[in-house]
Amino acid sequence: EGKARISLLPREAVEEVARVMSAGAEKYSAENWREVRPGVRYLDAALRHIFAHASGEVVDPETRLLHLAHAASCLLILIGLHRDGVATTWRGEEKR
């Protein structure tokens, strides 16, 4: 009762996002995303990946992972930052 039905998430999509997060952890560190400021940088990155996908470039040339998985990763990070009380909009002042 009141518990999220995580089993409803498409497993393959979650695995794609996990690949992106793993690549980020290898390049930077596992929790580095919590320290990046301003948080709106992830909104910019998500939009860049969405626009690349919309333009027909399905795979990110640097990581060889799906642009949509990168965008989803950025959106999940934005949710995490928002829940941590960090502003993640163009209008928001960075705060903790």
Coordinates of C-alpha atoms in Angstrom, one line a residue, residues 33 38-47 71-84 86-89:
W33 CA 26.3 14.4 -9.9
P38 CA 24.5 24.8 -11.1
G39 CA 22.0 22.0 -11.3
V40 CA 20.5 23.5 -14.4
R41 CA 23.5 22.1 -16.2
Y42 CA 21.7 18.8 -16.2
L43 CA 18.6 20.4 -17.8
D44 CA 20.9 21.8 -20.6
A45 CA 22.5 18.4 -21.0
A46 CA 19.2 16.6 -21.2
L47 CA 17.9 19.0 -23.9
A71 CA 18.7 12.5 -21.4
A72 CA 16.8 10.1 -19.0
S73 CA 19.8 10.0 -16.7
C74 CA 19.9 13.8 -16.6
L75 CA 16.2 14.0 -15.8
L76 CA 16.6 11.5 -13.0
I77 CA 19.5 13.5 -11.6
L78 CA 17.4 16.7 -11.8
I79 CA 14.7 14.9 -9.8
G80 CA 17.3 13.9 -7.2
L81 CA 18.7 17.4 -7.0
H82 CA 15.2 18.8 -6.7
R83 CA 14.4 16.5 -3.9
D84 CA 17.7 17.5 -2.2
V86 CA 18.8 22.3 -5.1
A87 CA 17.3 24.7 -7.7
T88 CA 17.5 23.2 -11.2
T89 CA 15.7 25.8 -13.3

